[in-house]
Tab-separated table of C-alpha atoms and ligand atoms in Angstrom:
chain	number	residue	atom	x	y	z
A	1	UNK	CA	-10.127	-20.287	12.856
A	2	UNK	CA	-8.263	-16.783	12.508
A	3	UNK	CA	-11.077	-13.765	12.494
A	4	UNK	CA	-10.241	-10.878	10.097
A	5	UNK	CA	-11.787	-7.838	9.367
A	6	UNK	CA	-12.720	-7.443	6.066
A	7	UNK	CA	-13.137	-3.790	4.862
A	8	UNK	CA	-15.377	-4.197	1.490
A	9	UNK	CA	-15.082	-0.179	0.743
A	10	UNK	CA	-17.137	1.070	-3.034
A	11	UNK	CA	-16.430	1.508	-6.448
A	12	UNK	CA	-14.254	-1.954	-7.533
A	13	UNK	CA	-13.557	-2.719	-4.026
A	14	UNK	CA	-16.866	-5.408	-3.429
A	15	UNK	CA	-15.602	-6.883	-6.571
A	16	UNK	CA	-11.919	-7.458	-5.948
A	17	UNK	CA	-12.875	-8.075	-2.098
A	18	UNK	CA	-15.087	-11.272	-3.791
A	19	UNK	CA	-12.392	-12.617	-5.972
A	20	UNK	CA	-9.970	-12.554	-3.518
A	21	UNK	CA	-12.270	-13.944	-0.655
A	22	UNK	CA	-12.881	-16.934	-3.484
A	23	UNK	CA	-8.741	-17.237	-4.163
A	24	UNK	CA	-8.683	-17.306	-0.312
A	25	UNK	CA	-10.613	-20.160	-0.287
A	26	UNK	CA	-9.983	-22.009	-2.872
A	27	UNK	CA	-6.482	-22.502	-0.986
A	28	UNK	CA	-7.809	-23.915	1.776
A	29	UNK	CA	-7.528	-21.214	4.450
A	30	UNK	CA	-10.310	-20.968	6.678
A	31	UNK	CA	-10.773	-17.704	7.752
A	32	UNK	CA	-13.806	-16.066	9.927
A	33	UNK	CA	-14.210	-12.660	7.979
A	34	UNK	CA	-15.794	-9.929	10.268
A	35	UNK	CA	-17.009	-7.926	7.143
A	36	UNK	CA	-16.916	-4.009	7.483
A	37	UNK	CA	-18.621	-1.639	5.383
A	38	UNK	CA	-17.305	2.113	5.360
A	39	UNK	CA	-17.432	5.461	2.866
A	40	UNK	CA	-19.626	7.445	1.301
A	41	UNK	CA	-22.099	4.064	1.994
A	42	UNK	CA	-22.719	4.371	5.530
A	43	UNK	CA	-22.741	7.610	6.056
A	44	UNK	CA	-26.658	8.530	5.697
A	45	UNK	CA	-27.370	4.733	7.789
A	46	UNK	CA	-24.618	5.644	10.365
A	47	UNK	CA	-23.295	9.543	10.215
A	48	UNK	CA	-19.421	8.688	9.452
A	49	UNK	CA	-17.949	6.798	6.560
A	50	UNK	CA	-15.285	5.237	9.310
A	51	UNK	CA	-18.127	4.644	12.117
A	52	UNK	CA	-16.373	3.604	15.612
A	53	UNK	CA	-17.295	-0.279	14.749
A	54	UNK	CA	-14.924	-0.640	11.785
A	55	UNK	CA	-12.001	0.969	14.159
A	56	UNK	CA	-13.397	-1.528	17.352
A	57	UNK	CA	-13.486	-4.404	14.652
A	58	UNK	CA	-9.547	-4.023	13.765
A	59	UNK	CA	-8.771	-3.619	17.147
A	60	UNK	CA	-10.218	-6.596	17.778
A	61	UNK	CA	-8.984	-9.034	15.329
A	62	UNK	CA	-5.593	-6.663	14.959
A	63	UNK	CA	-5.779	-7.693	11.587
A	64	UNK	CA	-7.979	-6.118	8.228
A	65	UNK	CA	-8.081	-6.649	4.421
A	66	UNK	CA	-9.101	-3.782	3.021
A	67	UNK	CA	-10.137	-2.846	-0.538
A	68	UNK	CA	-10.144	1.046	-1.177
A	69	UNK	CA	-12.742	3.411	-0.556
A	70	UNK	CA	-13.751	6.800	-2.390
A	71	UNK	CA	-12.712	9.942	-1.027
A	72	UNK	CA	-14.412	13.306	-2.516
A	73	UNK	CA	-12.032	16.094	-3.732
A	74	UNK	CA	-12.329	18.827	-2.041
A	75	UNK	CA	-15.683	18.615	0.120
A	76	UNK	CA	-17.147	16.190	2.292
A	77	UNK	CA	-15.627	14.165	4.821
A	78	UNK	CA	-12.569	13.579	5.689
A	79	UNK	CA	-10.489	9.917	3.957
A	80	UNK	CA	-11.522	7.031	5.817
A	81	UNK	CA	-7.994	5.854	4.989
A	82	UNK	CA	-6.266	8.586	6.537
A	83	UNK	CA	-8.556	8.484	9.367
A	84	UNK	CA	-8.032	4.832	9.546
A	85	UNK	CA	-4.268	4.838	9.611
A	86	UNK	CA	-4.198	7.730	12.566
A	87	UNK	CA	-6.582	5.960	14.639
A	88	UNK	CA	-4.826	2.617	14.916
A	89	UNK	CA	-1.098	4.337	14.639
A	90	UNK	CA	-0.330	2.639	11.245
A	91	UNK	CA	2.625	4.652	10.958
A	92	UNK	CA	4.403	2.599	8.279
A	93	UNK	CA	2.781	2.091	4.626
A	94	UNK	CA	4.753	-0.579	2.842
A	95	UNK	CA	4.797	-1.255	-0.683
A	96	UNK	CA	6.884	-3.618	-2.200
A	97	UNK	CA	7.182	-2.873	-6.227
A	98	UNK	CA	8.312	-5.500	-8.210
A	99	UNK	CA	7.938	-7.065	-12.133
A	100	UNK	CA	5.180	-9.571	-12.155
A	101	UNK	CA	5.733	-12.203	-15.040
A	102	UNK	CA	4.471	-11.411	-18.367
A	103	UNK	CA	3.046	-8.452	-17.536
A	104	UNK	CA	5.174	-6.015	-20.161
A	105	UNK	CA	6.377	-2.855	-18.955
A	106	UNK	CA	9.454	-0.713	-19.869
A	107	UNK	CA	11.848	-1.917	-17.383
A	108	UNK	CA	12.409	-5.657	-16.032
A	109	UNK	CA	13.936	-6.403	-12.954
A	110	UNK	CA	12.332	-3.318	-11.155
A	111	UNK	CA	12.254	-4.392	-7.221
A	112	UNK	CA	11.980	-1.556	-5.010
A	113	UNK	CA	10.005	-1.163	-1.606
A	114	UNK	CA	8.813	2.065	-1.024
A	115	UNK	CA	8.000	2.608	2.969
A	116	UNK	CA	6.254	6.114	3.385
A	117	UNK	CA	5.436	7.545	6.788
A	118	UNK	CA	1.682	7.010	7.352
A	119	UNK	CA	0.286	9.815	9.820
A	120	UNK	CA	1.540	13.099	9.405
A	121	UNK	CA	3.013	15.550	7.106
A	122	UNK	CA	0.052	17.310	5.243
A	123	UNK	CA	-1.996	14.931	5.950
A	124	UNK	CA	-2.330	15.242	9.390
A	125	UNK	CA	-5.232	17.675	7.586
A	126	UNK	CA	-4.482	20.599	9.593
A	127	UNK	CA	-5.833	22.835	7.208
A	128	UNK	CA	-7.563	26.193	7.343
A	129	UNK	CA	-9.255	29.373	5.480
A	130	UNK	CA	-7.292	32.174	5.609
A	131	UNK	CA	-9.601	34.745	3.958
A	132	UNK	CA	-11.519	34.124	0.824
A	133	UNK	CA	-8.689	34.034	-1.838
A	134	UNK	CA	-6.173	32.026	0.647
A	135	UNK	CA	-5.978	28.809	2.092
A	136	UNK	CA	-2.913	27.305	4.424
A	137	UNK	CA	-2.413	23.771	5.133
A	138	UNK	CA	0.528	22.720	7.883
A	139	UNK	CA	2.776	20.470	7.067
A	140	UNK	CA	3.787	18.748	10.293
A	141	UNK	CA	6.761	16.554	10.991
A	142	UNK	CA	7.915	15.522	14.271
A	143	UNK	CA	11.237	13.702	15.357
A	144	UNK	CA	9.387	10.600	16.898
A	145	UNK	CA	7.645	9.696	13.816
A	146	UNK	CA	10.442	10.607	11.591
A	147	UNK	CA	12.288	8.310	13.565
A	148	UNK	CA	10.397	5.584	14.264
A	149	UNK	CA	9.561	5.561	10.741
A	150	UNK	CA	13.355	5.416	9.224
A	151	UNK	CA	13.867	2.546	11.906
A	152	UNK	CA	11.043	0.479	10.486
A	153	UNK	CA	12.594	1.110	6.852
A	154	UNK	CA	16.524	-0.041	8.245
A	155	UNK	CA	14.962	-3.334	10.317
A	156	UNK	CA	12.608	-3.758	7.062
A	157	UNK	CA	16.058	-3.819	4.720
A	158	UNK	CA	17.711	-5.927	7.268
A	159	UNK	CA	15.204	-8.405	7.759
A	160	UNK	CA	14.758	-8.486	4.015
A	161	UNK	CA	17.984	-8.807	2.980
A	162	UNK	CA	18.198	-5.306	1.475
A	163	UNK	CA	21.421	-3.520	0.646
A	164	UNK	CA	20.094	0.596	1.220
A	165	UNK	CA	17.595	2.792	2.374
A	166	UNK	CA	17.832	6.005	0.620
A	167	UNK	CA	15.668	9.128	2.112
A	168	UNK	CA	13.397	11.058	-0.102
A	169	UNK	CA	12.755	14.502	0.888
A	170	UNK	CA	12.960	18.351	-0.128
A	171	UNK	CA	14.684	19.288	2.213
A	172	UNK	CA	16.834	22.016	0.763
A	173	UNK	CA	13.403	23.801	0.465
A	174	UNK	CA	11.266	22.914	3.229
A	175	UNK	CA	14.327	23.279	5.586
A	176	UNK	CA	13.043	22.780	8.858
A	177	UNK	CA	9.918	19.904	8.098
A	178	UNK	CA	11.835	17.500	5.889
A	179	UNK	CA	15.174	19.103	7.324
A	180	UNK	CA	14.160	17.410	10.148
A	181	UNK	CA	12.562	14.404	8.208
A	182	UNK	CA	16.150	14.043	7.007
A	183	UNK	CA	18.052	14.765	10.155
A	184	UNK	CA	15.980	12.249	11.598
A	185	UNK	CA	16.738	9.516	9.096
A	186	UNK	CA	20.840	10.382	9.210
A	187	UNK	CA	20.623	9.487	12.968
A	188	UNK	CA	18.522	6.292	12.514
A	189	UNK	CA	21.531	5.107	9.752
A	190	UNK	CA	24.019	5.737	11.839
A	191	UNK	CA	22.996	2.796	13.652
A	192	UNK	CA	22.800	0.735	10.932
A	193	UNK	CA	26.517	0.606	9.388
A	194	UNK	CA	25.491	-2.540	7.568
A	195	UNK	CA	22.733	-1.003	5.360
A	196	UNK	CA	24.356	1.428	2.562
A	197	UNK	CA	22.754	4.892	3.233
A	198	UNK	CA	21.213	7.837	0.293
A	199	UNK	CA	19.805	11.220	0.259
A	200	UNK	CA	18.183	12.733	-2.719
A	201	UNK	CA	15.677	15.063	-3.636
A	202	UNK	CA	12.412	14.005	-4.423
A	203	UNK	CA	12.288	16.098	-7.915
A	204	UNK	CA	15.401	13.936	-9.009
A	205	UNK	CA	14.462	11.277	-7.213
A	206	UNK	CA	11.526	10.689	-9.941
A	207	UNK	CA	13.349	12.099	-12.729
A	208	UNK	CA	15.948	9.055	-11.403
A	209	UNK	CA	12.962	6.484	-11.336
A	210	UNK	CA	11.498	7.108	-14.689
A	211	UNK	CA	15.245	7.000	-16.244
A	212	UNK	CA	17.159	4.097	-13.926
A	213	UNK	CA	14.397	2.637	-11.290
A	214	UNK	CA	17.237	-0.937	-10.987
A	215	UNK	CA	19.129	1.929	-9.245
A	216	UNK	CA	16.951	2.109	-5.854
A	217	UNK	CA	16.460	-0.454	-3.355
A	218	UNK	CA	14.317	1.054	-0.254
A	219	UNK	CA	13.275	4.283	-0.438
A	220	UNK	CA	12.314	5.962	2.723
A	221	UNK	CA	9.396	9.272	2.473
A	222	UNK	CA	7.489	11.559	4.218
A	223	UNK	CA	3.485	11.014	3.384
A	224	UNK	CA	2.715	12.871	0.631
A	225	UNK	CA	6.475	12.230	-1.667
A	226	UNK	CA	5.408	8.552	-0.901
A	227	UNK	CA	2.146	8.437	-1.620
A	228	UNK	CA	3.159	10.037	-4.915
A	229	UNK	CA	6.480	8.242	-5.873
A	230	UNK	CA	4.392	5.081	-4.790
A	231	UNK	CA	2.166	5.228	-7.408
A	232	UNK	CA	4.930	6.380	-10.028
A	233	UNK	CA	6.628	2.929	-9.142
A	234	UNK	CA	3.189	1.155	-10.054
A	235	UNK	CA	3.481	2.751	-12.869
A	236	UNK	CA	7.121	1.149	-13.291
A	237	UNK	CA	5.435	-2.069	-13.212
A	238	UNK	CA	2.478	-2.237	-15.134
A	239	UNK	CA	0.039	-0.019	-13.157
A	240	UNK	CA	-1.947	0.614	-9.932
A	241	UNK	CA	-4.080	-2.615	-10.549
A	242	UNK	CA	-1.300	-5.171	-9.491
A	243	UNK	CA	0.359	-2.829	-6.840
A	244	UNK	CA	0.068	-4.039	-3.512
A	245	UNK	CA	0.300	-2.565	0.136
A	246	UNK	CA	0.007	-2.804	4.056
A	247	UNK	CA	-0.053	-0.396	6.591
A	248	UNK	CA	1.974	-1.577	9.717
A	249	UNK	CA	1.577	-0.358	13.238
A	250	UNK	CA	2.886	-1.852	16.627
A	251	UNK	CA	-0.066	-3.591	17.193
A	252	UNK	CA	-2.043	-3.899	14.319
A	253	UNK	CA	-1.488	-4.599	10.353
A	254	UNK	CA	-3.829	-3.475	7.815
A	255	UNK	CA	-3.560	-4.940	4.080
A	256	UNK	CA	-4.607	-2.797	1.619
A	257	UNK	CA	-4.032	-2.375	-2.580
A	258	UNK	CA	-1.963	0.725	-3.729
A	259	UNK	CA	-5.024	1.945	-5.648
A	260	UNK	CA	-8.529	3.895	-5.290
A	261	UNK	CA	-11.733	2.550	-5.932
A	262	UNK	CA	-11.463	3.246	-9.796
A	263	UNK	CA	-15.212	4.739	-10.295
A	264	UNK	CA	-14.496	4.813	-13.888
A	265	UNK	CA	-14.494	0.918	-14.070
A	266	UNK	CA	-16.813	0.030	-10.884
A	267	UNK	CA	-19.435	-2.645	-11.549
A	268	UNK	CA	-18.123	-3.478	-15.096
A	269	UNK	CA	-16.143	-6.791	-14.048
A	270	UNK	CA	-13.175	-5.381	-15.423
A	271	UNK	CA	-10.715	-4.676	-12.785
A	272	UNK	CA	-8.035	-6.694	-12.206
A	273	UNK	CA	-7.521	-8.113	-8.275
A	274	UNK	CA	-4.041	-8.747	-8.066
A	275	UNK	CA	-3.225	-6.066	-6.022
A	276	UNK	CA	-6.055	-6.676	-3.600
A	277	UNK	CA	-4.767	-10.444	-4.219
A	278	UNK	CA	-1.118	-9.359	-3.897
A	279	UNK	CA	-2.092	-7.622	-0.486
A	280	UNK	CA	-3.956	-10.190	0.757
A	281	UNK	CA	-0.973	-12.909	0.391
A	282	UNK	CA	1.227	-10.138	2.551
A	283	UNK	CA	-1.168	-10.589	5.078
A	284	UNK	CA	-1.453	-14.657	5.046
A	285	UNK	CA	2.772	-14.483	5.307
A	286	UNK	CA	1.506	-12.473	8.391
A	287	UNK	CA	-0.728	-14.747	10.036
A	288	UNK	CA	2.189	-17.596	9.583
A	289	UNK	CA	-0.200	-19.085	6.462
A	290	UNK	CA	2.987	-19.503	4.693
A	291	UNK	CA	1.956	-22.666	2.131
A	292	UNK	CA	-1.371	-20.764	0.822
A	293	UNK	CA	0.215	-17.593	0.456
A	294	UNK	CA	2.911	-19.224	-1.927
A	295	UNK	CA	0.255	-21.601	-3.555
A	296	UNK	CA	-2.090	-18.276	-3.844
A	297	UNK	CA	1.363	-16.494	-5.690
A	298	UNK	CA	2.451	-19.564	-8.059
A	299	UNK	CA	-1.381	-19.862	-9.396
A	300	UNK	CA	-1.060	-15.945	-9.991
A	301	UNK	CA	1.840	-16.011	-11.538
A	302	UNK	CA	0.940	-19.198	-13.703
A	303	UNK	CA	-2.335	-17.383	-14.652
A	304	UNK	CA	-0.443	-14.146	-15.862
A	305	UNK	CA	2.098	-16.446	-17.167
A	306	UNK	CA	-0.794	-18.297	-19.475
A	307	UNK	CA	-1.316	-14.646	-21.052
A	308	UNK	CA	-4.706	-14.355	-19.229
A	309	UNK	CA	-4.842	-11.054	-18.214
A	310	UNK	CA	-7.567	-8.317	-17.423
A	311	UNK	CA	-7.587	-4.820	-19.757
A	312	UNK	CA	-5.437	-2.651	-17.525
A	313	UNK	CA	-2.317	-5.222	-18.463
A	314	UNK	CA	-3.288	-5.365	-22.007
A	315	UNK	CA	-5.892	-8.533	-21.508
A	316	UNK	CA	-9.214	-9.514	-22.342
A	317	UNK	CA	-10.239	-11.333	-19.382
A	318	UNK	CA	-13.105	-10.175	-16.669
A	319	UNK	CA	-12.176	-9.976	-13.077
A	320	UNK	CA	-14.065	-13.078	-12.682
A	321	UNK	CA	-12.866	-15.058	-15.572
A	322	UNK	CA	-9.095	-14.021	-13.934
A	323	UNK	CA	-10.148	-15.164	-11.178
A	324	UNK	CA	-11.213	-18.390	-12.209
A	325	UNK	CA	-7.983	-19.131	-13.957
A	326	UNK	CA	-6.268	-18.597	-10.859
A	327	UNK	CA	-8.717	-20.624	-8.836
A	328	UNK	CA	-8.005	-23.604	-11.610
A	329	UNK	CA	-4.441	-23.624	-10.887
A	330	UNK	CA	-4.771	-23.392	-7.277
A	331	UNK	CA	-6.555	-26.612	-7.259
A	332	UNK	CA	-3.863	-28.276	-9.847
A	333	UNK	CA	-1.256	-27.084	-7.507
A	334	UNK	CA	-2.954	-28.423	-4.073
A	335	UNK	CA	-3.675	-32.096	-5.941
A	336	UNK	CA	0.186	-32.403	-6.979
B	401	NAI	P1	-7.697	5.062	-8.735
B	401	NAI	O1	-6.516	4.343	-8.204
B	401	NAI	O2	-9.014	4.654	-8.219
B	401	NAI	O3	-7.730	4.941	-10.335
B	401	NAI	C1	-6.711	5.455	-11.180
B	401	NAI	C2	-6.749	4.734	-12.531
B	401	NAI	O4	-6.271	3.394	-12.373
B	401	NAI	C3	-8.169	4.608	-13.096
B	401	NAI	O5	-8.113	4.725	-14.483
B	401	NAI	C4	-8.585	3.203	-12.701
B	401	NAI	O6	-9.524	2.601	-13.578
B	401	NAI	C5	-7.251	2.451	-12.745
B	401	NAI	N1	-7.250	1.358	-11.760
B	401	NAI	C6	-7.090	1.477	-10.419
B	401	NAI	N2	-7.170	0.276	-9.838
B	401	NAI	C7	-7.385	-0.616	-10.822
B	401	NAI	C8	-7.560	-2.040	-10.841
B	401	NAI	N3	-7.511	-2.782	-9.732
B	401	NAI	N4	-7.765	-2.627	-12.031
B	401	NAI	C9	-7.798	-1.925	-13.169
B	401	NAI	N5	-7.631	-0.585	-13.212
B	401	NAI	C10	-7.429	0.064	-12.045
B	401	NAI	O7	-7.432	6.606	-8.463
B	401	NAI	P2	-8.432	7.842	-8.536
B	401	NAI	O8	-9.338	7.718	-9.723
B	401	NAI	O9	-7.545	9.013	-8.405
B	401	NAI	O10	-9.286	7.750	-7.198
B	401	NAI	C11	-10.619	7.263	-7.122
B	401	NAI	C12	-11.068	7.328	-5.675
B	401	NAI	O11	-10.321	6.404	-4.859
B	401	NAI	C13	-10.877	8.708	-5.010
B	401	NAI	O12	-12.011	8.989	-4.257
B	401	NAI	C14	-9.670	8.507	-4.095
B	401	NAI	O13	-9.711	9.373	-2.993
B	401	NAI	C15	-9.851	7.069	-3.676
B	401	NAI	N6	-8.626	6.424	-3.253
B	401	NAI	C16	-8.732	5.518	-2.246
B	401	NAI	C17	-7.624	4.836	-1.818
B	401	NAI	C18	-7.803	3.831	-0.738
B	401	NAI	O14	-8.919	3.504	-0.362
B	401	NAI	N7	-6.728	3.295	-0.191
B	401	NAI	C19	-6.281	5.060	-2.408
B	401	NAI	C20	-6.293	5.985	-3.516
B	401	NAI	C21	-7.429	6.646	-3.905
């Protein structure tokens, strides 16, 4: 039996972790779950929210589920997630964007993967207090991760049967960091004749999404553009509660959703899984669990195809009840 580590985080995260765990197992995949608890949770018990067991845990199993934890604005400790993703060297956050069925949005046929670098830029947190009215944060790019980054997007499209990578930066303003985020991807594509390369700016690069998204295929971003242009492409599709994501390293892989842990909604049984559920099939593909992970995406699909949806998609069903439905068709599927 395969051991995971399963990151539970706060707000909807114990809920979504639950429904999936039940999807999980309703499709016949045994799997060991070495459960994790981090955030603002375990930080009077243990002094951290990210406490050195979660980090021993992944490196462990080399594999996590994770479902998101809070962050405050402004104060308190630093993002788990960040933290997370510099400690085990995730250096590549995937997330594949793509129309679900039924769900209505204002574009079909939307199916772009957006592959952000994962531990630098200005969120390596190198920040400081100049005096009381001024504070500077750096904004750090380096060649190696710029270019082991735009190398993971160009094997990504040709592995996945892509046609482009096109790089998202500012670079006509921030000449030397994303100048060099940019130089840096030029040279990768130059040793990739067979994938079509782009340059824009990130300004008209979302002025280009919101107008034409069918236009991009990969896009390829420094952190912060792609943590921001991420979530404008969930938006594309219906919203953050069916986008999914992973962050990739060289030796481990951690599955997470696109979104936060939506304190607005926490503890109502009203958010919706599939991107936790989405995530989570990313990371059976991973672990070779090929059959569940399709079974797991056919019962989704036939659920959201039924018109049983939860309120962020325009639904009335509970994260349970959606969750049910799904479980249903799983075990239709697995008797046919
Ligand atoms: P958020 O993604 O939690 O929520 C934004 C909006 O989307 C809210 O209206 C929320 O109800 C809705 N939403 C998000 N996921 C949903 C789902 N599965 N089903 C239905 N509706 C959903 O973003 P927000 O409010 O900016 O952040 C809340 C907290 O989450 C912050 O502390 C932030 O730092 C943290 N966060 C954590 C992440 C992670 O753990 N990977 C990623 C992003 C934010």
């Amino acid at each position: 039996m395969k051991t995971i580590t399963l990151i539970k985080g706060d707000g909807i995260g114990p809920e979504i972790t639950d429904a999936v765990m039940k999807v999980i197992n309703a499709a016949g995949v045994a799997i060991d779950w070495d459960i994790q608890s981090a955030g603002a949770g375990v930080i009077e018990t243990e002094g951290s929210p990210l406490p050195e067991r979660v980090i021993e845990s992944v490196k462990k199993n080399k594999i996590a589920l994770k479902s998101p934890v809070t962050t405050p604005i402004g104060k308190g400790f630093r993002s788990v997630n960040v933290q997370l993703r510099k400690e085990l060297d995730l250096y590549a956050n995937l997330r594949p964007c793509y129309n679900l069925p039924n769900v209505k949005t204002r574009y079909d046929k939307v199916d772009i993967v957006v592959v952000r670098e994962n531990t630098e830029d200005l969120y390596a947190g190198i920040e400081h207090q100049v005096d009381e009215n001024t504070a500077e944060s750096i904004k750090r790019i380096t060649r190696p991760a710029s270019e082991r980054i735009a190398k993971f997007a160009f094997d990504y499209a040709i592995n996945n049967n892509r046609k482009e990578v096109c790089v998202v930066t500012k670079a006509n303003i921030c000449k030397l960091s994303d100048g060099l985020f940019l130089e840096s991807a030029r040279r990768i594509a130059s040793l990739y004749p067979q994938i079509k390369f782009r340059e824009i700016l990130v300004d008209n690069c979302c002025m280009q999404l919101v107008q034409n998204p069918n236009q991009f295929d990969v896009l390829l971003l420094p952190n912060l553009y792609g943590d921001i242009v991420s979530d404008l492409c969930a938006g594309l599709i219906g919203g953050l509660g069916i986008a999914q994501g992973a962050n990739i390293g060289t030796n481990y892989a951690v599955f997470e959703p696109v979104h936060g842990s939506a304190p607005d909604i926490a503890g109502e049984d009203k958010a919706n899984p599939t991107a936790m559920l989405m995530s989570a099939i990313e990371m059976l593909k991973h672990i070779g669990e090929f059959e569940a992970a399709n079974n797991i995406k056919l019962a989704l699909f036939e659920t959201l195809n039924a018109n049983i949806m939860t309120a962020d998609l325009g639904g009335k069903a509970k994260c349970s009840e959606f969750t049910q439905a799904i479980i249903d068709r799983l075990f239709v599927l697995s008797t046919k």
